[in-house]
CSV table of C-alpha atoms in Angstrom, one decimal:
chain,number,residue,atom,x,y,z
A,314,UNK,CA,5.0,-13.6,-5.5
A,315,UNK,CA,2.2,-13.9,-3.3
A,316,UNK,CA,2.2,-11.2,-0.2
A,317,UNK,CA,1.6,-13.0,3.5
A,318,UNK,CA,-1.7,-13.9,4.1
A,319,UNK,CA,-2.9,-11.9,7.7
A,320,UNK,CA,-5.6,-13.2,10.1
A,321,UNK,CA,-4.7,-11.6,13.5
A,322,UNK,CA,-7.1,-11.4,16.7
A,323,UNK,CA,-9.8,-9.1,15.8
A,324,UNK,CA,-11.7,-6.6,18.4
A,325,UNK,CA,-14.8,-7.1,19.7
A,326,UNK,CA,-16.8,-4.8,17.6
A,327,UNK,CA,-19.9,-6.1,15.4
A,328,UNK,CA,-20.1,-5.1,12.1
A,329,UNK,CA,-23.5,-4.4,10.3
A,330,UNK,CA,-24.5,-4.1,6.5
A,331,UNK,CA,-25.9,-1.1,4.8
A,332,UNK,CA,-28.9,-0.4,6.4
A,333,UNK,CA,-31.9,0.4,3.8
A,334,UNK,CA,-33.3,4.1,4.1
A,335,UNK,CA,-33.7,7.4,3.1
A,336,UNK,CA,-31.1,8.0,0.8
A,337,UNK,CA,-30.3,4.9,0.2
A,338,UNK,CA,-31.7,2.5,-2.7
A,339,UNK,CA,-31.9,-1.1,-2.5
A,340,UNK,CA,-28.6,-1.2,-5.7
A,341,UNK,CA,-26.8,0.5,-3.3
A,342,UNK,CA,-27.5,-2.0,-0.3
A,343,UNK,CA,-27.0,-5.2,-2.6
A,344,UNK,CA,-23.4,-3.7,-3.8
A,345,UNK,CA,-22.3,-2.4,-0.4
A,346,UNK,CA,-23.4,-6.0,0.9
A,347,UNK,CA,-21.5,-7.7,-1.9
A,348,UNK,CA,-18.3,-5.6,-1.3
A,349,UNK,CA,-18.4,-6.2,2.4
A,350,UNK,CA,-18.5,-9.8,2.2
A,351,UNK,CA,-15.6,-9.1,-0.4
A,352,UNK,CA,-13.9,-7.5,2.1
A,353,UNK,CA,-14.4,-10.4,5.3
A,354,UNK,CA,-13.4,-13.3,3.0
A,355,UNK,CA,-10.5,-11.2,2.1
A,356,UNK,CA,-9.4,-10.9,5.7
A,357,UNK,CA,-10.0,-14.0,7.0
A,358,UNK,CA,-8.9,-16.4,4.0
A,359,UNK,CA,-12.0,-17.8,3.5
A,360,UNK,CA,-15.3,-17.9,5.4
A,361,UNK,CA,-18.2,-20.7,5.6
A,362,UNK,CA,-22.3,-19.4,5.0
A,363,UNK,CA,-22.9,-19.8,8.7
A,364,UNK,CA,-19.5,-17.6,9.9
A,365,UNK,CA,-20.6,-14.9,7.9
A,366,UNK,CA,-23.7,-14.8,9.2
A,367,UNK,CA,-22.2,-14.8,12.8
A,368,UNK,CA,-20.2,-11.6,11.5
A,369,UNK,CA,-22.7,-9.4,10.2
A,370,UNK,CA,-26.8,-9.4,10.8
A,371,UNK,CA,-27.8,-10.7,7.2
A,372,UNK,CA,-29.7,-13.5,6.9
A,373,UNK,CA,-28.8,-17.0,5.7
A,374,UNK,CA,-30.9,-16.5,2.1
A,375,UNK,CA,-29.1,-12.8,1.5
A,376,UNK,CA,-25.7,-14.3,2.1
A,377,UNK,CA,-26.2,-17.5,-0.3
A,378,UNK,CA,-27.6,-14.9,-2.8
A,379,UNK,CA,-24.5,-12.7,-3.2
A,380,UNK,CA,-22.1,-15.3,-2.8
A,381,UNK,CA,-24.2,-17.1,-6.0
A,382,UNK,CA,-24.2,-14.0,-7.8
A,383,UNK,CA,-20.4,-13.4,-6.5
A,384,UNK,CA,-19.3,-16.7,-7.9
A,385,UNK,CA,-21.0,-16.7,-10.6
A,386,UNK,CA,-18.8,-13.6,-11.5
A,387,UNK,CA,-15.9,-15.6,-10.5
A,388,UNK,CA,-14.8,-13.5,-8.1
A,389,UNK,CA,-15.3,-15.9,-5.5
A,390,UNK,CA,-14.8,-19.6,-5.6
A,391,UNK,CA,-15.5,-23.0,-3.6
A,392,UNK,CA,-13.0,-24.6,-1.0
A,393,UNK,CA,-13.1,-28.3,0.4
A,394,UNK,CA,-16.3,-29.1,2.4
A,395,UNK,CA,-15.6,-28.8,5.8
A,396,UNK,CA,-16.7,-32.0,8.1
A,397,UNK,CA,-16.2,-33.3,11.3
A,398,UNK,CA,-18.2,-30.7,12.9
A,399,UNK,CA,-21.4,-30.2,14.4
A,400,UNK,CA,-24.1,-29.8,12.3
A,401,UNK,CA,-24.2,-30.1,8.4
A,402,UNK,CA,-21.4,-30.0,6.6
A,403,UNK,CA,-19.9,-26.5,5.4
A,404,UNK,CA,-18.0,-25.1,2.2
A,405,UNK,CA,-16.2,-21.9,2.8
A,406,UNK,CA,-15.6,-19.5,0.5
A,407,UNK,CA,-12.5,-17.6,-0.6
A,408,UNK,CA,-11.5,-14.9,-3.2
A,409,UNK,CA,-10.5,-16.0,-6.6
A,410,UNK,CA,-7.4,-15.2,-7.3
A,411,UNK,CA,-7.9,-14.7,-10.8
A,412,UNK,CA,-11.0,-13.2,-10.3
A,413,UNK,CA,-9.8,-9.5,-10.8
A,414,UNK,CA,-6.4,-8.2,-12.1
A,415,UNK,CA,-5.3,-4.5,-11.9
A,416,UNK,CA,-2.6,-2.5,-12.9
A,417,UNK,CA,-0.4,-0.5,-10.5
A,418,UNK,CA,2.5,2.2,-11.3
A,419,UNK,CA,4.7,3.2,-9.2
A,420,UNK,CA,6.8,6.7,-10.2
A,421,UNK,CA,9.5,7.9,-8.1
A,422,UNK,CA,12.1,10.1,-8.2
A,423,UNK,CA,14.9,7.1,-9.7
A,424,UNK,CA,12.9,4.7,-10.8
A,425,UNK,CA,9.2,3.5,-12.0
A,426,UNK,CA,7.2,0.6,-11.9
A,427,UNK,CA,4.5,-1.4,-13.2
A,428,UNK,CA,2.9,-4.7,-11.6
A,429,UNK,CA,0.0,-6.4,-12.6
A,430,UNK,CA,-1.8,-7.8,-9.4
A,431,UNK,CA,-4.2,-10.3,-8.8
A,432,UNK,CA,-7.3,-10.4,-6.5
A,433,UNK,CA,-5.3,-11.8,-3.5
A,434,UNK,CA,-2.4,-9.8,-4.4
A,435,UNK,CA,-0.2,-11.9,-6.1
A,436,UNK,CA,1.7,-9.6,-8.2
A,437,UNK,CA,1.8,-11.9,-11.6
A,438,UNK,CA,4.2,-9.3,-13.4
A,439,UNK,CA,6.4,-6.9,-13.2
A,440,UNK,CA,7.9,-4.3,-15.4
A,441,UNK,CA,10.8,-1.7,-14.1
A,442,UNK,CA,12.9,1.6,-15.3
A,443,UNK,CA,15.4,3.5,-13.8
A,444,UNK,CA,16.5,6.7,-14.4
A,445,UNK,CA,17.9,10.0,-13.4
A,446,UNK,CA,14.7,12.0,-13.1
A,447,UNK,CA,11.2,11.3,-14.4
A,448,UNK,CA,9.8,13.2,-17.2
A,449,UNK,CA,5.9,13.2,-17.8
A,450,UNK,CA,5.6,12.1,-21.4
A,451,UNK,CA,8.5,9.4,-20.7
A,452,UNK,CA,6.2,8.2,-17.7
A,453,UNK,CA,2.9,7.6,-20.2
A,454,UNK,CA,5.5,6.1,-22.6
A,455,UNK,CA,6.3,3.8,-20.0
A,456,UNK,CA,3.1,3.0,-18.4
A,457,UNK,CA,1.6,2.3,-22.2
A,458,UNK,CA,4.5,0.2,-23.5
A,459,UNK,CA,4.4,-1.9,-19.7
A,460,UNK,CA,1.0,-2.5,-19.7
A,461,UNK,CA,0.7,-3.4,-23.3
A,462,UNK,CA,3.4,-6.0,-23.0
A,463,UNK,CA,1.5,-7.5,-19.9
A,464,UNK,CA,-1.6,-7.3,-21.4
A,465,UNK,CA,-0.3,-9.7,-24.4
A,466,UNK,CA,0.9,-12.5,-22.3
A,467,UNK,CA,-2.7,-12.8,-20.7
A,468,UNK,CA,-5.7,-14.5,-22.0
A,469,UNK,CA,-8.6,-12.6,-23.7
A,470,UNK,CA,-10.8,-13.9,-19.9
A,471,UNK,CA,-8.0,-12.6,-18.2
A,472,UNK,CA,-7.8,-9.1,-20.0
A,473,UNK,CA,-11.7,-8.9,-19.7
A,474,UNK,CA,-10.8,-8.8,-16.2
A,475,UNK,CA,-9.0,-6.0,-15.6
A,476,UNK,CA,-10.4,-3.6,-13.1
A,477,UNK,CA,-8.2,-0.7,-13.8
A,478,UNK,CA,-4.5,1.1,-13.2
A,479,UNK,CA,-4.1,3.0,-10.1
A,480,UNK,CA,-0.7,5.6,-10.3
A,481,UNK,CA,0.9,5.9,-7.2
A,482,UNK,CA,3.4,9.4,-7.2
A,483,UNK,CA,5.0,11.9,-5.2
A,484,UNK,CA,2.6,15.1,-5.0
A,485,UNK,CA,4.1,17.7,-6.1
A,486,UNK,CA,7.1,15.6,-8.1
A,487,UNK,CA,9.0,19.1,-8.9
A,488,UNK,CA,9.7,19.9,-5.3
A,489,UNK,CA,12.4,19.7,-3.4
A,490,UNK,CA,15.0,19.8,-6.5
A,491,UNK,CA,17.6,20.7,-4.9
A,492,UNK,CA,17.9,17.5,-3.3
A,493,UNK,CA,17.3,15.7,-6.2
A,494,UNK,CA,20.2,17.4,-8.4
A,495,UNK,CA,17.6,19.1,-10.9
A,496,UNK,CA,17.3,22.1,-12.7
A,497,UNK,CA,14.8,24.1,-12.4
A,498,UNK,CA,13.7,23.3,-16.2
A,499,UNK,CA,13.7,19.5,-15.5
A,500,UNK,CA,10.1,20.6,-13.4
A,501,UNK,CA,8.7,22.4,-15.6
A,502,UNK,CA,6.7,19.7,-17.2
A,503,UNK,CA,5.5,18.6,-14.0
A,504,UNK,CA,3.7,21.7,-13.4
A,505,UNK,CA,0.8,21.3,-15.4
A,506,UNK,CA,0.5,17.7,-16.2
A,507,UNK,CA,-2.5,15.3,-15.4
A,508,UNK,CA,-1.4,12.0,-15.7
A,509,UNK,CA,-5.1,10.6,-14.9
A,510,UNK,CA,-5.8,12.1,-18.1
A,511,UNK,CA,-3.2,11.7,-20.4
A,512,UNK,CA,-3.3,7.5,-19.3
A,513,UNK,CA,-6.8,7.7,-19.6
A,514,UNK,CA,-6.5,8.6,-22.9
A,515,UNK,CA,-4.5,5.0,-23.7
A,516,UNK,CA,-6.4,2.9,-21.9
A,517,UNK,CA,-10.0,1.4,-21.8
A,518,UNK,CA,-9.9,1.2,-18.1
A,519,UNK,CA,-10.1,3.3,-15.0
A,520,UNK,CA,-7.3,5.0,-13.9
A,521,UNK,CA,-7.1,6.5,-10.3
A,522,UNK,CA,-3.9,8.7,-8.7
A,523,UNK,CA,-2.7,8.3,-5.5
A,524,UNK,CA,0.2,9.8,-3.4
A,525,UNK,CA,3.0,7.3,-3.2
A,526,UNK,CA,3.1,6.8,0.3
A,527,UNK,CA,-0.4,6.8,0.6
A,528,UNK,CA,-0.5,4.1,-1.5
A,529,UNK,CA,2.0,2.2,-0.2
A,530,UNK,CA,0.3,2.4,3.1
A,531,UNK,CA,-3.0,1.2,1.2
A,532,UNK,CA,-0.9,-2.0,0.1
A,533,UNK,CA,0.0,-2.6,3.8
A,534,UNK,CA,-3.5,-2.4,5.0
A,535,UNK,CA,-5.1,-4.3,2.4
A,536,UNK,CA,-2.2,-7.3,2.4
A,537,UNK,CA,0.1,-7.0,5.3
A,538,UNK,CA,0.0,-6.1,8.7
A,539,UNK,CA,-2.3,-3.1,8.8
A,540,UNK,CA,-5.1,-5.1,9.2
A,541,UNK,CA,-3.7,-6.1,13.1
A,542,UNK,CA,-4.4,-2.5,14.5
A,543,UNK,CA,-7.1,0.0,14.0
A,544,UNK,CA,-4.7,3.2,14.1
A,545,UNK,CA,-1.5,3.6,12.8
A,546,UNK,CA,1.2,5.6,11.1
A,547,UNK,CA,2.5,4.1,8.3
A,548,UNK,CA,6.4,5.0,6.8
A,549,UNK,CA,7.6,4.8,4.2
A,550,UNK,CA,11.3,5.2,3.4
A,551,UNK,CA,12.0,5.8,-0.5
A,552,UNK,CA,14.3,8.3,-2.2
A,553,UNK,CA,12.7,10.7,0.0
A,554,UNK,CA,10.5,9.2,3.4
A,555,UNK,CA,6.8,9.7,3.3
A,556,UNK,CA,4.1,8.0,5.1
A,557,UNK,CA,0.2,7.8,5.6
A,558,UNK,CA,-2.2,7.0,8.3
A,559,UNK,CA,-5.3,4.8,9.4
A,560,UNK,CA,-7.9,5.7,11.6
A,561,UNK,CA,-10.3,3.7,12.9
A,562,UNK,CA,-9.9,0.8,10.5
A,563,UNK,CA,-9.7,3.3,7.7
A,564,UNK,CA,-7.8,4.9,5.4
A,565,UNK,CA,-7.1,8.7,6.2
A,566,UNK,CA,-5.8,10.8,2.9
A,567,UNK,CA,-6.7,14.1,5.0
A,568,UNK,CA,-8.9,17.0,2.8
A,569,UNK,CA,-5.6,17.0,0.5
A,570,UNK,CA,-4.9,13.2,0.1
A,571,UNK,CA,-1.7,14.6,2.2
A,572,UNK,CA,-2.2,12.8,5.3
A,573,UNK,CA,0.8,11.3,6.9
A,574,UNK,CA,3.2,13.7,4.8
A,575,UNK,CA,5.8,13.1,7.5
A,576,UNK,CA,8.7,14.5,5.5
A,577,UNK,CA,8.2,17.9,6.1
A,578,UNK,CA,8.3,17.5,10.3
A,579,UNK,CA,11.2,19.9,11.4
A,580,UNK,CA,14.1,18.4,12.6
A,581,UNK,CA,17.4,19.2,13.8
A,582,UNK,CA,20.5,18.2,12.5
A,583,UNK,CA,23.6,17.2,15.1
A,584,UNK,CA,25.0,20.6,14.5
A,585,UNK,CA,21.4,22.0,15.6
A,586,UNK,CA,20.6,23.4,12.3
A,587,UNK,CA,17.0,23.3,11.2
A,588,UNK,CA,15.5,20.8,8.4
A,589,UNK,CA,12.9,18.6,7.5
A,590,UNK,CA,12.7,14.8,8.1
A,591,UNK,CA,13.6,14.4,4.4
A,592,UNK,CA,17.0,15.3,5.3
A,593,UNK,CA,17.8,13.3,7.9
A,594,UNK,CA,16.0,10.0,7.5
A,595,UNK,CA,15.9,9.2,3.5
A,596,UNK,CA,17.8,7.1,1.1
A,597,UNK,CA,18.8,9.9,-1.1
A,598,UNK,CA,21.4,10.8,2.1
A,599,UNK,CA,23.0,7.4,1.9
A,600,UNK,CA,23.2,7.8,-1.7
A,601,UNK,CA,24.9,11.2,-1.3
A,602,UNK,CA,27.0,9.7,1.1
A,603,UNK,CA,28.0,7.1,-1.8
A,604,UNK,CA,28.6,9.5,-4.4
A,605,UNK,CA,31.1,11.3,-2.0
A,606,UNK,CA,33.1,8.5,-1.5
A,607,UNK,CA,33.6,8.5,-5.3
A,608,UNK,CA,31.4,5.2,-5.7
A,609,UNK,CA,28.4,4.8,-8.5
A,610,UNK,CA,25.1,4.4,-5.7
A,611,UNK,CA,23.1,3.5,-8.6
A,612,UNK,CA,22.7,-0.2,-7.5
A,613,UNK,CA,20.6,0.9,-4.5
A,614,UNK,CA,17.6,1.1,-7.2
A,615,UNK,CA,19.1,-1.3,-9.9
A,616,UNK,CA,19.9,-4.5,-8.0
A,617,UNK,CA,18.3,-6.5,-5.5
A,618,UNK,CA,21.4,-7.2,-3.6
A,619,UNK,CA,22.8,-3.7,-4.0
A,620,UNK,CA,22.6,-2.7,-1.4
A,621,UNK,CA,25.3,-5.3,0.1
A,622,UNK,CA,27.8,-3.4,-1.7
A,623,UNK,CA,27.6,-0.5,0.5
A,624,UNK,CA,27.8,-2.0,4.1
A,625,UNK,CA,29.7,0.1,6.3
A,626,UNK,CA,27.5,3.1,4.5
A,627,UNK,CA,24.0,1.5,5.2
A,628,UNK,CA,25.8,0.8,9.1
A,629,UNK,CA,26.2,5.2,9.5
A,630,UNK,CA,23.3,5.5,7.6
A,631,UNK,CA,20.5,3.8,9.7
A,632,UNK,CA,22.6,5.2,13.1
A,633,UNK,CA,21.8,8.6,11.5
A,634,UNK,CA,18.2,8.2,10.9
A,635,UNK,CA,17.0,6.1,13.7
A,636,UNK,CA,16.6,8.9,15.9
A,637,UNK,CA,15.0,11.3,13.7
A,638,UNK,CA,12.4,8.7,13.0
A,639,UNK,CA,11.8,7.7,16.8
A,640,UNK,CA,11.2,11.6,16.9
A,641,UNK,CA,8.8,11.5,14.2
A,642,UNK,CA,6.9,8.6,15.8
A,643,UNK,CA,6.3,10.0,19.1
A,644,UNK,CA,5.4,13.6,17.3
A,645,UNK,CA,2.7,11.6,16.0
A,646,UNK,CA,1.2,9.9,18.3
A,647,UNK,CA,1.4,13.1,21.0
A,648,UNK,CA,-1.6,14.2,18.8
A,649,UNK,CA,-3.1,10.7,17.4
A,650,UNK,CA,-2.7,7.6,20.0
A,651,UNK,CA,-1.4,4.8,17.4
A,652,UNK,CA,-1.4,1.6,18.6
A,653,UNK,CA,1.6,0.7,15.8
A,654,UNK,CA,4.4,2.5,13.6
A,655,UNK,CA,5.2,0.0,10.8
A,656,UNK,CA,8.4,0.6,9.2
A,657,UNK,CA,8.5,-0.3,5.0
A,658,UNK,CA,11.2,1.1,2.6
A,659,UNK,CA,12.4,0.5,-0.6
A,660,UNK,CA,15.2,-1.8,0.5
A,661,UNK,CA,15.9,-5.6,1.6
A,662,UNK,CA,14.5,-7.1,4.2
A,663,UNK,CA,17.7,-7.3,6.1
A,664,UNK,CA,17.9,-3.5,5.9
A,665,UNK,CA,14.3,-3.0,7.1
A,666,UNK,CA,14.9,-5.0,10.6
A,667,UNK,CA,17.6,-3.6,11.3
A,668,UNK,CA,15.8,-0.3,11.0
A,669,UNK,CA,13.3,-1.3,13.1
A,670,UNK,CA,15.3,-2.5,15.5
A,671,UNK,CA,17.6,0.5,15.9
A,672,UNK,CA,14.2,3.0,16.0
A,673,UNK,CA,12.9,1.0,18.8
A,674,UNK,CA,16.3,1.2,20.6
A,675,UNK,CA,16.1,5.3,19.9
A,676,UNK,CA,12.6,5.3,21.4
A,677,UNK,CA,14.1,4.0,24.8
A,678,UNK,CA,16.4,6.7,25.1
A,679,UNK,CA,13.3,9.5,25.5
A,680,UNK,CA,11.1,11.0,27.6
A,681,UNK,CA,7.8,8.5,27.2
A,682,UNK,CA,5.7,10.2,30.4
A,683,UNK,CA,2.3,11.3,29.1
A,684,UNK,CA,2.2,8.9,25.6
A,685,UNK,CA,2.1,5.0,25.1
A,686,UNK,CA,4.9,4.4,23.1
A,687,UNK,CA,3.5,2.7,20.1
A,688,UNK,CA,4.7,-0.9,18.6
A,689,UNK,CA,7.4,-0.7,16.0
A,690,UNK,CA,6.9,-3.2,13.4
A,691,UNK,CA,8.0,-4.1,10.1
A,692,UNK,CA,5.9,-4.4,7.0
A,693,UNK,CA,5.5,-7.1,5.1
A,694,UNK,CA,4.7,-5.7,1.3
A,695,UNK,CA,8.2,-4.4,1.0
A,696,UNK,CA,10.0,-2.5,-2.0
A,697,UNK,CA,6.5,-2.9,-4.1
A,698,UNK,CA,4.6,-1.2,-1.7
A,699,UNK,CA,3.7,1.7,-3.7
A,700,UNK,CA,2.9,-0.7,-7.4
A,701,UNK,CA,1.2,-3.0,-5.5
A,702,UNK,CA,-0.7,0.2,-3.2
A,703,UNK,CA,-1.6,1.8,-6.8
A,704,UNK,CA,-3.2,-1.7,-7.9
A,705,UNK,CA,-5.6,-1.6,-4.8
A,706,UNK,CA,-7.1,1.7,-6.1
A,707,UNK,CA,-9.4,0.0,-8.3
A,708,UNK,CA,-10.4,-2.5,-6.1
A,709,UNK,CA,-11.5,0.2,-3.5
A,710,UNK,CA,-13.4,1.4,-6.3
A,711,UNK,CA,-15.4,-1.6,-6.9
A,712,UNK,CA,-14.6,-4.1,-4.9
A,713,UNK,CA,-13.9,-3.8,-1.3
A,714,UNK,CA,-14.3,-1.3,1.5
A,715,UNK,CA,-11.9,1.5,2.4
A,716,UNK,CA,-12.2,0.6,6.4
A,717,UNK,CA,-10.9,-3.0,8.0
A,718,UNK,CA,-14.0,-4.5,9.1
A,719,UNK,CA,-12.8,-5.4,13.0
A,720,UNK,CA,-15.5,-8.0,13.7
A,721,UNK,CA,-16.6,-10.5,16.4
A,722,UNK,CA,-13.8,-13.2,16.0
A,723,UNK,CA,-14.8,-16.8,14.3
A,724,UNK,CA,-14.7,-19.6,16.8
């Protein structure tokens, strides 16, 4: 299912290549060229000769170099000539969609999952588990026995094209067990394992690790709406809510790859207790909630309509956490000044807008003197953020750049 393609008003800014210098050698200038036109085409759709040249300083014989070399390597590929306008006759250029495939693997706290993604992000399969709580060795069994199975219904020029796996998961899975309804033993394995290197061990590919939400906010930069602003705070709402951040036109991880770890902002409960946003604004409350009642919440994580079942629960549910996150939001941006909160969460659609809608009728109800009350949006990637998030990983590694190039706009 292909994500939304995303070309929004861009800023006024110029963009420049790699400037060659000390420190630098004329490989690296070629591949951060390459990646960077990579990365326009991949915002914009597709781009003629003459409008990349009007986006960066390179000159008209550079820019038909890579983008021989880059279609030569089929990572880019012709459109329809373009006439009617002045001057000669123009072919843009767009991404190949089957130009580079790349795992991604999701592991949460119910449930893993394993997409295999295209260059434009179409995610061309899919492979899911659920479960009460994830074990390491089950997780590599998984992640080997979903990837194989992919990996036969592809073509031997299709395998050669796999760029790698990127693991999106919770830091630190074995905290918080309490809420989770784990022993302490259940953690244990979770202590000491890398699962870079046990899946490097199975595969002949990169692998790269991400936190989940991180990665899920990667997915949202790279294929939804992120690319609209330069700064902003990115949530996530899974079994427990997360989130991550971009700066500038990049993304932030912070010196931990914790950035955005808006979970653990103290809160107060409506009978003025302390706690942390994970208790008051995630879906393992609702699910709770169900299990009180004496119903089986499982088809929150099973079913794609499950969550229909459960209507007058999602109704208390997203009353209950709109304020906290409003509060979250503005905590934020009293110290960053996002232009944007964009709201994603492993539900439907139907459930995110309404979420959306009810934080953006909590942040009326405060105090706004002093801070510019950011947009609330929805995302568009949805409840494969964090698959689809992982899968970028390797095409940050080799393919495009880490920061939204915010560019003079095309005429």
């Amino acid at each position: 299912m292909p994500l939304p393609a995303v070309r929004p008003p861009l800023s006024s800014e110029s963009l420049r290549p790699i400037p060659q210098g000390r420190g630098s050698t004329q490989t690296d200038v070629r591949a951060h060229n390459e990646r960077l036109l990579l990365s326009l085409i991949r915002r914009h759709g597709s781009l003629t000769k003459a409008e990349i040249a009007r986006l960066t300083s390179l000159s008209s014989q550079t820019i038909s170099v890579i983008i021989r070399k880059l279609e030569e390597e089929g990572l880019l590929q012709r459109g329809d000539l373009q006439r009617g306008r002045i001057g000669q006759p123009s072919t843009p250029m767009a991404l190949a969609a089957d130009g580079v495939l790349s795992f991604g693997l999701k592991i949460g706290r119910r449930s893993a999952e394993m997409v295999l993604m295209d260059f434009v992000g179409n995610v061309r399969d899919v492979v899911q588990l659920t479960y009460t709580w994830p074990l390491p060795a089950a997780m590599v069994d998984f992640a080997r026995k979903a990837a194989a199975g992919m990996m036969r219904r592809l073509s031997h020029r299709e395998r050669n094209r796999i760029a790698g796996m990127g693991i999106a998961t919770p830091l630190q899975l074995w905290k918080w067990r309490e809420r989770v309804g784990v022993t302490a033993a259940d953690m244990d394995a979770w202590h000491d394992a890398d699962l870079t290197a046990l899946l490097a061990d199975e595969f002949p590919f990169p692998i790269f690790q991400q936190k989940d939400a991180t990665a899920a906010c990667s997915a949202e930069f790279v294929f939804g709406r992120g690319s609209e602003f330069k700064n902003f705070l990115y949530i996530f709402i899974g079994f427990f809510v997360g989130g991550g951040i971009v700066l500038n036109g990049a993304l932030f991880p912070g010196s931990s790859g914790n950035a955005g770890a808006i979970g653990t902002l103290p809160v107060t409960r409506d009978d003025q207790s302390a706690a942390q946003l994970i208790d008051t604004a995630s879906i393992f409350g609702l699910e709770a909630d169900i299990k009180a009642a004496g119903l089986d919440p499982s088809p929150l994580w099973t079913e794609p309509d499950g969550w229909s079942k459960f209507t007058p629960f999602n109704d208390a549910w997203i009353a209950t956490i709109a304020p906290h996150l409003a509060r979250a939001i503005l905590a934020g941006c009293s110290i960053i000044d996002f232009e944007a909160a964009i709201i994603d969460g492993d539900f439907p659609a139907d459930i995110r807008a309404r979420i959306v809608q009810a934080v953006s009728a909590a942040m009326e109800t405060f105090d706004l003197e002093g801070i510019a009350p950011p947009a609330i949006v929805e995302g568009c990637v949805g409840r494969q953020a964090r698959a689809v998030g992982g899968a970028c990983l390797p095409l940050f590694d080799r393919y495009i750049l880490s920061s939204t190039p915010f560019v003079n706009e095309i005429e």
